[in-house]
Tab-separated table of C-alpha atoms and ligand atoms in Angstrom:
chain	number	residue	atom	x	y	z
A	1	MET	CA	93.452	87.891	128.875
A	2	ALA	CA	93.422	88.005	125.095
A	3	THR	CA	92.735	85.306	122.550
A	4	VAL	CA	95.330	85.190	119.788
A	5	LEU	CA	94.244	83.259	116.689
A	6	CYS	CA	97.185	82.297	114.546
A	7	VAL	CA	96.767	80.777	111.080
A	8	LEU	CA	99.908	79.023	109.847
A	9	TYR	CA	100.698	76.640	107.035
A	10	PRO	CA	100.482	72.884	107.700
A	11	ASP	CA	103.452	70.959	109.125
A	12	PRO	CA	105.869	69.147	106.786
A	13	VAL	CA	104.367	65.887	105.503
A	14	THR	CA	107.395	64.110	107.006
A	15	GLY	CA	106.603	65.439	110.481
A	16	TYR	CA	107.799	68.159	112.826
A	17	PRO	CA	110.502	69.146	113.529
A	18	PRO	CA	112.174	68.493	110.189
A	19	LYS	CA	115.750	67.296	109.898
A	20	TYR	CA	117.527	70.596	109.391
A	21	ALA	CA	120.147	70.938	106.640
A	22	ARG	CA	122.245	73.309	108.769
A	23	ASP	CA	122.801	73.985	112.460
A	24	SER	CA	122.568	77.766	112.340
A	25	ILE	CA	121.813	80.801	110.228
A	26	PRO	CA	124.169	83.748	109.742
A	27	GLN	CA	123.988	86.657	112.154
A	28	LEU	CA	122.950	89.779	110.209
A	29	PRO	CA	123.777	93.436	110.960
A	30	THR	CA	121.258	95.135	113.271
A	31	GLN	CA	120.016	97.405	110.469
A	32	TYR	CA	118.615	96.784	107.007
A	33	ASP	CA	119.925	98.712	104.009
A	34	GLY	CA	118.539	102.217	104.465
A	35	GLY	CA	118.754	102.229	108.249
A	36	GLN	CA	115.583	100.521	109.511
A	37	GLY	CA	116.391	98.380	112.533
A	38	LEU	CA	115.812	94.623	112.454
A	39	PRO	CA	113.052	93.330	114.775
A	40	SER	CA	113.996	93.922	118.404
A	41	PRO	CA	111.627	92.108	120.774
A	42	GLU	CA	112.477	92.010	124.491
A	43	ALA	CA	113.117	88.256	124.138
A	44	ILE	CA	112.533	85.288	121.837
A	45	ASP	CA	111.735	81.680	122.760
A	46	PHE	CA	112.959	80.018	119.575
A	47	LYS	CA	116.252	79.148	117.948
A	48	PRO	CA	116.852	81.229	114.798
A	49	GLY	CA	116.829	78.801	111.874
A	50	ALA	CA	113.958	76.704	113.276
A	51	LEU	CA	110.824	76.069	111.213
A	52	LEU	CA	108.430	78.520	112.847
A	53	GLY	CA	105.893	79.299	110.111
A	54	CYS	CA	103.992	75.995	110.292
A	55	VAL	CA	101.394	74.958	112.850
A	56	SER	CA	103.820	73.174	115.204
A	57	GLY	CA	106.324	76.040	114.906
A	58	GLU	CA	103.675	78.436	116.342
A	59	LEU	CA	105.934	81.373	115.362
A	60	GLY	CA	107.695	80.620	118.642
A	61	LEU	CA	104.924	82.447	120.509
A	62	ARG	CA	103.269	79.929	122.858
A	63	GLU	CA	105.565	80.233	125.878
A	64	TYR	CA	105.489	84.017	125.791
A	65	LEU	CA	101.731	84.382	125.275
A	66	GLU	CA	100.718	81.770	127.838
A	67	SER	CA	103.150	83.179	130.423
A	68	GLN	CA	101.266	86.478	130.049
A	69	GLY	CA	97.927	84.734	130.581
A	70	HIS	CA	96.814	84.889	126.950
A	71	LYS	CA	95.232	82.071	124.972
A	72	LEU	CA	96.913	80.982	121.733
A	73	ILE	CA	94.976	79.054	119.087
A	74	VAL	CA	96.993	77.836	116.103
A	75	THR	CA	95.355	76.299	113.051
A	76	SER	CA	95.904	75.857	109.325
A	77	ASP	CA	92.176	75.365	108.685
A	78	LYS	CA	91.329	78.766	107.252
A	79	ASP	CA	88.802	78.568	104.415
A	80	GLY	CA	85.027	78.279	104.512
A	81	GLU	CA	82.350	78.876	107.120
A	82	ASP	CA	83.092	75.591	108.899
A	83	SER	CA	86.806	76.305	109.262
A	84	GLU	CA	88.558	76.513	112.631
A	85	PHE	CA	89.421	80.087	111.681
A	86	GLU	CA	85.755	81.123	111.468
A	87	LYS	CA	84.940	79.093	114.584
A	88	TYR	CA	87.409	81.045	116.750
A	89	LEU	CA	87.044	84.472	115.088
A	90	PRO	CA	84.210	85.690	117.348
A	91	GLU	CA	86.350	85.312	120.499
A	92	SER	CA	89.638	86.557	119.018
A	93	ASP	CA	91.340	89.811	120.002
A	94	VAL	CA	94.290	89.284	117.668
A	95	VAL	CA	94.560	87.446	114.338
A	96	ILE	CA	97.972	86.532	112.942
A	97	SER	CA	98.408	85.190	109.431
A	98	GLN	CA	101.122	84.836	106.817
A	99	PRO	CA	100.727	85.741	103.116
A	100	PHE	CA	102.009	82.257	102.207
A	101	TRP	CA	98.886	80.722	103.751
A	102	PRO	CA	96.636	83.734	104.043
A	103	ALA	CA	93.663	83.819	106.366
A	104	TYR	CA	91.484	86.003	104.142
A	105	LEU	CA	89.976	88.607	106.439
A	106	SER	CA	87.048	89.815	104.367
A	107	ALA	CA	84.421	92.374	105.441
A	108	ASP	CA	82.050	89.474	106.219
A	109	ARG	CA	84.583	87.843	108.471
A	110	ILE	CA	85.435	91.124	110.183
A	111	ALA	CA	81.711	91.488	110.956
A	112	LYS	CA	81.934	88.109	112.739
A	113	ALA	CA	84.860	89.295	114.898
A	114	PRO	CA	83.497	91.929	117.301
A	115	LYS	CA	86.500	91.669	119.677
A	116	LEU	CA	89.182	91.884	117.005
A	117	LYS	CA	91.664	94.703	117.652
A	118	LEU	CA	94.799	93.658	115.772
A	119	ALA	CA	95.278	91.879	112.428
A	120	LEU	CA	98.949	91.134	112.132
A	121	THR	CA	100.787	89.828	109.071
A	122	ALA	CA	103.816	87.731	109.989
A	123	GLY	CA	105.665	88.881	106.887
A	124	ILE	CA	104.834	91.598	104.371
A	125	GLY	CA	101.616	92.303	102.454
A	126	SER	CA	98.242	92.944	104.050
A	127	ASP	CA	96.106	92.557	100.932
A	128	HIS	CA	94.453	89.447	102.387
A	129	THR	CA	92.747	91.816	104.828
A	130	ASP	CA	89.921	94.072	103.657
A	131	LEU	CA	91.538	97.313	104.738
A	132	ASP	CA	88.391	99.417	104.248
A	133	ALA	CA	86.472	97.113	106.561
A	134	ALA	CA	89.341	97.094	109.082
A	135	MET	CA	89.384	100.896	109.104
A	136	LYS	CA	85.631	101.045	109.709
A	137	ALA	CA	85.862	98.465	112.513
A	138	GLY	CA	88.757	100.298	114.205
A	139	ILE	CA	91.090	97.306	113.795
A	140	THR	CA	94.825	97.959	113.732
A	141	VAL	CA	96.521	96.218	110.790
A	142	ALA	CA	100.272	95.689	111.009
A	143	GLU	CA	103.007	93.769	109.211
A	144	VAL	CA	106.713	93.147	109.733
A	145	THR	CA	108.015	95.496	107.074
A	146	TYR	CA	111.384	94.559	105.519
A	147	SER	CA	111.554	91.206	107.341
A	148	ASN	CA	111.628	89.154	104.142
A	149	SER	CA	112.366	91.735	101.437
A	150	ILE	CA	115.869	90.401	100.743
A	151	SER	CA	114.555	86.820	100.731
A	152	VAL	CA	112.116	87.783	97.961
A	153	ALA	CA	114.730	89.722	95.983
A	154	GLU	CA	117.007	86.653	96.058
A	155	HIS	CA	114.120	84.471	94.853
A	156	ALA	CA	113.455	86.853	91.960
A	157	VAL	CA	117.129	86.701	90.909
A	158	MET	CA	116.927	82.904	91.058
A	159	GLN	CA	113.749	82.764	88.999
A	160	ILE	CA	115.075	85.143	86.341
A	161	LEU	CA	118.163	82.946	85.951
A	162	ASN	CA	116.013	79.832	86.089
A	163	LEU	CA	113.882	80.935	83.143
A	164	VAL	CA	116.545	82.492	80.971
A	165	ARG	CA	119.038	79.626	81.475
A	166	ASN	CA	116.243	77.029	81.005
A	167	PHE	CA	117.244	75.438	84.316
A	168	VAL	CA	114.178	73.325	85.159
A	169	PRO	CA	114.056	71.308	81.885
A	170	SER	CA	117.847	70.822	81.991
A	171	HIS	CA	117.631	69.586	85.585
A	172	GLU	CA	114.863	67.206	84.551
A	173	TRP	CA	117.140	65.760	81.845
A	174	ALA	CA	119.786	65.139	84.501
A	175	VAL	CA	117.515	63.462	87.063
A	176	ASN	CA	115.697	61.398	84.451
A	177	GLY	CA	118.904	59.712	83.300
A	178	GLY	CA	119.148	61.426	79.902
A	179	TRP	CA	121.844	63.630	78.380
A	180	ASN	CA	120.469	65.611	75.464
A	181	ILE	CA	122.445	68.822	75.565
A	182	ALA	CA	120.793	70.268	72.458
A	183	ASP	CA	117.375	69.914	74.073
A	184	CYS	CA	118.625	71.602	77.233
A	185	VAL	CA	120.199	74.574	75.503
A	186	SER	CA	117.766	75.251	72.691
A	187	ARG	CA	115.950	77.676	75.005
A	188	ALA	CA	118.942	78.797	77.112
A	189	TYR	CA	120.459	82.300	77.021
A	190	ASP	CA	122.784	84.446	79.136
A	191	VAL	CA	121.078	87.231	81.044
A	192	GLU	CA	124.041	89.507	80.319
A	193	GLY	CA	122.991	92.298	77.983
A	194	PHE	CA	119.254	91.849	78.500
A	195	ASP	CA	116.962	94.767	79.345
A	196	VAL	CA	115.376	94.047	82.714
A	197	GLY	CA	112.364	96.053	83.876
A	198	ILE	CA	111.485	96.311	87.541
A	199	ILE	CA	107.946	97.332	88.424
A	200	ALA	CA	108.111	99.273	91.688
A	201	ALA	CA	111.421	100.368	93.122
A	202	GLY	CA	110.490	99.806	96.763
A	203	ARG	CA	112.495	97.750	99.227
A	204	ILE	CA	112.357	94.554	97.172
A	205	GLY	CA	112.635	96.235	93.772
A	206	ARG	CA	115.747	98.173	94.800
A	207	ALA	CA	117.300	95.110	96.446
A	208	LEU	CA	116.729	93.195	93.199
A	209	ALA	CA	118.365	95.968	91.143
A	210	LYS	CA	121.390	95.950	93.425
A	211	ARG	CA	121.750	92.180	93.009
A	212	LEU	CA	121.202	92.165	89.238
A	213	LYS	CA	123.524	95.053	88.376
A	214	PRO	CA	126.706	92.901	88.503
A	215	PHE	CA	125.202	90.614	85.822
A	216	GLY	CA	125.783	93.328	83.213
A	217	VAL	CA	122.095	93.813	82.408
A	218	HIS	CA	120.417	97.115	81.475
A	219	LEU	CA	118.080	98.007	84.324
A	220	HIS	CA	114.813	99.900	83.832
A	221	TYR	CA	112.037	100.681	86.293
A	222	PHE	CA	108.572	102.127	86.709
A	223	ASP	CA	107.239	103.371	90.028
A	224	THR	CA	104.576	105.877	90.975
A	225	HIS	CA	107.376	108.055	92.376
A	226	ARG	CA	110.720	108.515	90.652
A	227	LEU	CA	113.822	107.717	92.719
A	228	PRO	CA	116.320	110.496	93.496
A	229	GLU	CA	118.862	110.922	90.684
A	230	GLU	CA	121.780	109.718	92.826
A	231	VAL	CA	119.935	106.446	93.632
A	232	GLU	CA	119.122	105.944	89.929
A	233	ASN	CA	122.784	106.491	89.098
A	234	GLU	CA	124.044	104.223	91.869
A	235	LEU	CA	121.754	101.386	90.770
A	236	GLY	CA	122.123	102.189	87.060
A	237	MET	CA	118.350	102.280	86.521
A	238	THR	CA	116.478	104.052	83.720
A	239	PHE	CA	113.077	105.460	84.710
A	240	HIS	CA	109.978	104.941	82.524
A	241	ASP	CA	106.940	107.095	83.205
A	242	SER	CA	104.426	104.316	82.497
A	243	VAL	CA	104.203	100.546	82.757
A	244	GLU	CA	103.313	100.501	79.053
A	245	ASN	CA	106.514	102.273	78.081
A	246	LEU	CA	108.592	99.978	80.300
A	247	ALA	CA	106.945	96.830	78.927
A	248	GLU	CA	107.779	97.716	75.307
A	249	ASN	CA	111.438	98.260	76.059
A	250	VAL	CA	112.556	95.235	78.075
A	251	ASP	CA	113.140	91.482	77.750
A	252	ILE	CA	112.415	90.564	81.368
A	253	ILE	CA	109.956	92.080	83.844
A	254	SER	CA	110.067	91.478	87.569
A	255	VAL	CA	107.032	92.717	89.492
A	256	HIS	CA	107.402	94.198	92.997
A	257	SER	CA	104.428	96.534	93.460
A	258	PRO	CA	101.746	95.976	96.085
A	259	LEU	CA	98.333	94.677	95.039
A	260	VAL	CA	96.198	97.814	94.942
A	261	PRO	CA	93.359	98.815	92.607
A	262	ALA	CA	95.886	100.375	90.181
A	263	THR	CA	97.854	97.116	89.845
A	264	TYR	CA	94.941	94.671	89.918
A	265	HIS	CA	94.952	92.789	86.551
A	266	LEU	CA	97.582	95.213	85.232
A	267	PHE	CA	99.162	92.511	83.053
A	268	ASP	CA	96.430	91.665	80.580
A	269	GLU	CA	96.676	90.392	77.008
A	270	LYS	CA	97.214	93.901	75.621
A	271	LEU	CA	100.132	94.740	77.896
A	272	ILE	CA	101.740	91.303	77.528
A	273	ASN	CA	101.411	91.475	73.737
A	274	SER	CA	103.127	94.860	73.718
A	275	MET	CA	106.300	93.224	75.084
A	276	ARG	CA	109.074	91.879	72.845
A	277	ARG	CA	108.304	88.355	71.598
A	278	GLY	CA	109.943	85.859	73.909
A	279	SER	CA	109.919	88.072	77.003
A	280	TYR	CA	109.949	86.679	80.521
A	281	ILE	CA	107.850	87.726	83.503
A	282	VAL	CA	108.745	87.010	87.116
A	283	ASN	CA	106.090	87.865	89.674
A	284	THR	CA	106.790	87.487	93.365
A	285	ALA	CA	104.390	90.326	94.276
A	286	ARG	CA	100.772	89.154	93.997
A	287	ALA	CA	99.089	86.853	91.478
A	288	GLU	CA	96.106	89.123	90.846
A	289	ILE	CA	98.446	91.669	89.219
A	290	MET	CA	98.192	89.257	86.254
A	291	VAL	CA	95.113	88.184	84.301
A	292	ARG	CA	95.581	84.477	84.943
A	293	ASP	CA	94.465	83.085	81.592
A	294	ASP	CA	96.197	85.809	79.557
A	295	VAL	CA	99.519	84.618	80.998
A	296	VAL	CA	98.693	81.040	79.989
A	297	LYS	CA	97.733	82.122	76.450
A	298	ALA	CA	100.936	84.124	76.021
A	299	LEU	CA	103.078	81.160	77.083
A	300	GLU	CA	101.194	78.857	74.739
A	301	SER	CA	101.646	81.219	71.782
A	302	GLY	CA	105.312	81.914	72.554
A	303	GLN	CA	104.706	85.629	73.161
A	304	LEU	CA	106.149	84.938	76.603
A	305	ALA	CA	109.203	82.658	76.716
A	306	GLY	CA	108.686	81.974	80.408
A	307	TYR	CA	106.796	82.896	83.544
A	308	ALA	CA	107.941	82.318	87.100
A	309	GLY	CA	106.863	83.432	90.501
A	310	ASP	CA	105.617	82.172	93.805
A	311	VAL	CA	102.306	83.966	94.203
A	312	TRP	CA	98.967	82.441	93.266
A	313	TYR	CA	95.314	83.236	93.637
A	314	PRO	CA	93.762	81.821	95.665
A	315	GLN	CA	96.287	80.225	97.973
A	316	PRO	CA	96.508	77.307	98.027
A	317	PRO	CA	95.479	77.030	94.353
A	318	ALA	CA	93.259	74.244	93.038
A	319	VAL	CA	95.054	71.110	91.820
A	320	ASP	CA	93.985	71.985	88.281
A	321	HIS	CA	95.097	75.649	88.459
A	322	PRO	CA	96.492	76.267	84.932
A	323	TRP	CA	99.683	77.869	86.240
A	324	ARG	CA	100.768	74.469	87.569
A	325	THR	CA	101.031	73.033	84.058
A	326	MET	CA	101.364	75.963	81.617
A	327	PRO	CA	104.404	75.692	79.332
A	328	ASN	CA	107.777	77.125	80.319
A	329	ASN	CA	106.849	78.014	83.867
A	330	ALA	CA	109.183	77.897	86.838
A	331	MET	CA	106.535	78.428	89.510
A	332	THR	CA	107.043	77.543	93.156
A	333	PRO	CA	104.467	77.560	95.926
A	334	HIS	CA	104.509	80.821	97.899
A	335	VAL	CA	107.896	80.308	99.529
A	336	SER	CA	110.181	83.195	98.635
A	337	GLY	CA	109.526	85.170	101.803
A	338	THR	CA	109.457	82.251	104.226
A	339	THR	CA	112.956	80.811	104.191
A	340	LEU	CA	114.137	79.710	107.632
A	341	SER	CA	116.236	82.897	107.636
A	342	ALA	CA	113.160	85.064	106.951
A	343	GLN	CA	111.078	83.215	109.544
A	344	ALA	CA	113.556	84.114	112.292
A	345	ARG	CA	113.110	87.798	111.421
A	346	TYR	CA	109.357	87.887	110.997
A	347	ALA	CA	108.714	85.730	114.061
A	348	ALA	CA	110.854	88.162	116.091
A	349	GLY	CA	108.956	91.088	114.515
A	350	THR	CA	105.617	89.462	115.334
A	351	ARG	CA	106.731	89.086	118.943
A	352	GLU	CA	107.854	92.723	118.995
A	353	VAL	CA	104.469	93.930	117.718
A	354	LEU	CA	102.621	91.786	120.284
A	355	GLU	CA	104.822	93.041	123.140
A	356	ASP	CA	104.046	96.643	122.158
A	357	PHE	CA	100.366	95.928	121.590
A	358	PHE	CA	99.845	94.251	124.988
A	359	ALA	CA	101.837	96.978	126.751
A	360	SER	CA	99.673	99.610	124.985
A	361	ARG	CA	102.803	101.114	123.448
A	362	PRO	CA	102.609	102.594	119.928
A	363	LEU	CA	103.773	100.187	117.216
A	364	ARG	CA	106.753	101.154	115.111
A	365	ASP	CA	105.530	103.430	112.330
A	366	GLU	CA	107.070	101.195	109.664
A	367	TYR	CA	104.975	98.237	110.881
A	368	LYS	CA	101.657	100.122	110.766
A	369	ILE	CA	99.271	99.627	107.843
A	370	VAL	CA	95.967	100.741	109.411
A	371	ASP	CA	95.743	102.500	112.749
A	372	GLY	CA	93.135	104.748	114.322
A	373	GLY	CA	90.632	104.115	111.533
A	374	LYS	CA	92.928	105.195	108.705
A	375	LEU	CA	95.950	104.112	106.687
A	376	ALA	CA	99.064	104.799	108.729
A	377	GLY	CA	102.856	104.403	108.615
A	378	THR	CA	103.933	102.107	105.779
A	379	GLY	CA	100.263	101.559	104.923
A	380	ALA	CA	99.793	105.235	104.108
A	381	ALA	CA	102.630	104.990	101.569
A	382	SER	CA	101.890	101.548	100.137
A	383	TYR	CA	98.098	101.342	99.939
A	384	SER	CA	95.556	103.644	98.327
A	385	THR	CA	93.434	105.884	100.490
A	386	ASP	CA	90.248	104.120	99.428
A	387	GLY	CA	91.638	100.973	101.024
A	388	ASN	CA	92.377	97.765	99.218
A	389	SER	CA	89.239	96.714	97.477
A	390	SER	CA	90.872	94.004	95.372
A	391	PRO	CA	89.411	90.509	95.472
A	392	GLY	CA	92.541	89.440	97.332
A	393	SER	CA	90.651	90.122	100.512
A	394	THR	CA	87.453	88.272	99.749
A	395	GLY	CA	88.701	84.743	100.060
A	396	ASN	CA	86.670	83.678	97.040
B	401	LIG	P1	107.560	98.641	99.450
B	401	LIG	O1	106.410	99.329	100.110
B	401	LIG	O2	108.943	98.874	99.942
B	401	LIG	O3	107.574	98.997	97.900
B	401	LIG	C1	106.438	99.050	97.117
B	401	LIG	C2	106.704	100.010	95.982
B	401	LIG	O4	105.593	99.930	95.105
B	401	LIG	C3	106.852	101.447	96.412
B	401	LIG	O5	108.014	101.984	95.829
B	401	LIG	C4	105.592	102.103	95.854
B	401	LIG	O6	105.829	103.397	95.417
B	401	LIG	C5	105.331	101.253	94.646
B	401	LIG	N1	103.974	101.341	94.140
B	401	LIG	C6	102.817	101.565	94.805
B	401	LIG	N2	101.783	101.567	93.966
B	401	LIG	C7	102.290	101.337	92.724
B	401	LIG	C8	101.724	101.244	91.436
B	401	LIG	N3	100.410	101.394	91.246
B	401	LIG	N4	102.547	101.004	90.392
B	401	LIG	C9	103.876	100.861	90.576
B	401	LIG	N5	104.478	100.966	91.790
B	401	LIG	C10	103.688	101.196	92.849
B	401	LIG	O7	107.200	97.089	99.460
B	401	LIG	P2	108.162	95.827	99.333
B	401	LIG	O8	109.172	96.107	98.270
B	401	LIG	O9	108.645	95.400	100.659
B	401	LIG	O10	107.120	94.728	98.841
B	401	LIG	C11	106.445	94.869	97.599
B	401	LIG	C12	105.351	93.799	97.481
B	401	LIG	O11	105.956	92.521	97.396
B	401	LIG	C13	104.417	93.704	98.697
B	401	LIG	O12	103.350	94.608	98.605
B	401	LIG	C14	103.940	92.274	98.628
B	401	LIG	O13	102.761	92.208	97.862
B	401	LIG	C15	105.057	91.558	97.884
B	401	LIG	N6	105.783	90.638	98.783
B	401	LIG	C16	105.831	89.315	98.433
B	401	LIG	C17	106.452	88.405	99.255
B	401	LIG	C18	106.561	86.971	98.865
B	401	LIG	O14	106.820	86.128	99.738
B	401	LIG	N7	106.394	86.613	97.610
B	401	LIG	C19	107.037	88.810	100.550
B	401	LIG	C20	107.042	90.242	100.741
B	401	LIG	C21	106.385	91.099	99.910
B	401	LIG	P3	105.678	104.703	96.352
B	401	LIG	O15	105.969	104.275	97.766
B	401	LIG	O16	106.669	105.586	95.769
B	401	LIG	O17	104.270	105.110	96.184
């Protein structure tokens, strides 16, 4: 019998289950763009479209785990030594967490978890786990690669439009009973014709390019590896061999690289100031890719015309986190990858990984981040070989 410790975000303040806006979600093809198969567990015990990512949703896992004789503990209490998370860590064989409400699995915490064999991200991004420490402790780290990539790409499109069209202030005029069109439009532009730079042309970056191309923008990208020429031509993307060169030549940047030592605090005052005055940054990757206060300063001075994203550090952020109130922001809590549509996919992927893990079958290569004491599968491509030593994993 295994103990599975699952950290999920709190239930809706209005109670669980919520009143759903729709009765179903669309059925998708069985493969993602590029050929990877969607999650394929032997069975699921939830209705696709249900709220699964919060405590009462339990990722739809309770019936399955308990029928196999396992113990499932679900909590949202994840921070500090007195948290439920730390209380149950010593007896846990498996930890499941979502990047939206990350259970930071630092080296200290891993030392308190002698039975831990699997750290599973229900979603994408394992930077909340200290990968070096996981490798040393022989813990397998896995995530449900691709499960919410399109969800994030759609959010990035929305946030680019939001900023450039000055949507939030205009909406506020409407709901507050006013009608000052000049105020609404004095910061509103069309995105058509803008230079848009995408940092990292991975699954999300490429999906964003595909969705932005019909807007008639000029697409640019930087990645550590250049895409094949035919993909560049198909997406209409111009390659830049450094972030610095990309930053100088675009009006909008959307960030889609993982948080690794090379991207930690990449956007500092110098890089932001090298951009055209009035540029926009959208960041749905990880907050620590930015120097927090340099973003605030650039918005205050007008060097940046807007900043949007859904990733913060830490999560949840303090009530007085400056990104909540900085000018011209269109921030959301960390929601882009946890739509009800995305939850159906990553809950199914989580179930698939658990089925394989308990049957001692190898996990799909694309779901592996750390295995056998080293980076493996997707992890070997996405994370640096010296692990992920960013403060994202410390929980501070
Ligand atoms: P992928 O692994 O498909 O793509 C990541 C890309 O980043 C790869 O092309 C990789 O290049 C490139 N890359 C790696 N290091 C660098 C670097 N130093 N500079 C520039 N590019 C680099 O990942 P996804 O597209 O699926 O996800 C990207 C990130 O988005 C995740 O790591 C996660 O942090 C974030 N995310 C956020 C979500 C949200 O809800 N907001 C949900 C899902 C993901 P190569 O492989 O060629 O080395």
